[in-house]
Coordinates of C-alpha atoms in Angstrom, one line a residue:
M1 CA -1.3 1.4 -1.0
R2 CA -0.3 3.5 2.0
T3 CA -1.7 6.9 3.1
I4 CA 0.3 9.5 5.1
T5 CA 0.1 13.2 5.4
F6 CA 2.1 15.5 3.1
N7 CA 3.8 17.0 6.2
E8 CA 4.9 13.5 7.4
L9 CA 6.3 12.8 3.9
R10 CA 8.2 16.1 3.9
K11 CA 9.5 15.4 7.5
I12 CA 10.9 12.1 6.4
K13 CA 12.6 13.8 3.4
D14 CA 14.0 16.6 5.5
S15 CA 15.4 14.1 8.1
L16 CA 17.4 12.2 5.4
P17 CA 21.2 12.9 5.4
S18 CA 22.8 14.7 2.5
G19 CA 23.1 12.5 -0.6
S20 CA 20.1 10.3 0.2
M21 CA 18.1 11.2 -2.9
H22 CA 21.0 10.1 -5.1
R23 CA 21.6 7.0 -3.0
I24 CA 17.9 6.0 -3.3
A25 CA 17.9 6.7 -7.0
D26 CA 21.1 4.6 -7.5
E27 CA 19.8 1.7 -5.5
L28 CA 16.5 1.6 -7.2
G29 CA 17.7 2.5 -10.7
L30 CA 15.7 5.7 -10.9
H31 CA 16.5 9.2 -12.0
V32 CA 17.2 11.4 -8.9
D33 CA 14.4 13.8 -10.0
T34 CA 12.0 10.9 -9.9
V35 CA 12.9 10.3 -6.3
R36 CA 12.6 14.0 -5.6
N37 CA 9.1 14.0 -7.2
F38 CA 8.1 11.2 -4.8
F39 CA 8.8 13.7 -1.9
G40 CA 6.8 16.5 -3.5
G41 CA 9.1 17.7 -6.3
H42 CA 7.7 18.8 -9.6
N43 CA 10.4 18.1 -12.2
F44 CA 8.7 15.9 -14.8
K45 CA 11.1 17.0 -17.6
E46 CA 13.9 14.8 -16.1
G47 CA 12.0 12.8 -13.5
K48 CA 8.9 10.7 -13.8
S49 CA 5.6 10.5 -11.9
V50 CA 5.9 8.1 -9.0
G51 CA 2.3 7.1 -8.3
I52 CA 1.4 9.5 -5.5
H53 CA -2.0 11.0 -5.3
L54 CA -2.7 14.2 -3.2
E55 CA -5.9 15.0 -1.5
P56 CA -6.5 18.3 0.4
G57 CA -6.7 18.1 4.1
P58 CA -4.9 18.9 7.4
D59 CA -1.1 18.6 7.7
G60 CA -0.6 19.5 4.0
G61 CA -3.2 17.0 2.9
L62 CA -3.2 13.3 2.4
V63 CA -0.7 11.5 0.1
M64 CA -1.8 8.1 -1.2
L65 CA 1.2 6.0 -2.3
D66 CA 0.7 3.3 -5.0
D67 CA 4.2 2.0 -4.4
T68 CA 6.1 2.5 -1.2
T69 CA 9.5 1.3 -2.4
V70 CA 11.0 4.8 -2.3
L71 CA 9.5 5.5 1.1
D72 CA 10.7 2.2 2.4
R73 CA 14.2 2.9 1.2
A74 CA 14.1 6.3 2.9
L75 CA 12.9 4.8 6.2
K76 CA 15.7 2.2 5.9
I77 CA 18.3 5.0 5.6
L78 CA 16.8 6.7 8.7
D79 CA 16.9 3.4 10.6
E80 CA 20.6 3.0 9.6
L81 CA 21.3 6.6 10.7
N82 CA 19.6 6.0 14.1
M83 CA 21.4 2.7 14.6
N84 CA 24.8 4.4 13.9
M85 CA 24.0 7.2 16.4
H86 CA 22.8 4.6 19.0
N87 CA 26.0 2.6 18.5
K88 CA 28.2 5.7 18.7
Q89 CA 26.5 6.7 22.0
A90 CA 26.9 3.2 23.4
T91 CA 30.6 3.2 22.5
E92 CA 31.1 6.7 24.0
S93 CA 29.4 5.7 27.3
M94 CA 31.5 2.6 27.6
Q95 CA 34.7 4.7 27.3
I96 CA 33.7 6.9 30.3

């Protein structure tokens, strides 16, 4: 189990590039609304509950995650994005 604030979870979601919800869903074999529900969505008609528990508190409250697989995949995408940006900057500085 992992605990983060709701605002931290939303910041991660908002930092993901376009199409990431679909990518995570495809890679994990989930419905895209299930992935969105993980990040605070409420579409339980199409998506499923994802084992998050909310507690009131500062920064939007605390989110206790039973399974961090979706979060781990999102963080991996952000790492890839940062690595690509770093490599691009290194390549550009070598050309100068």
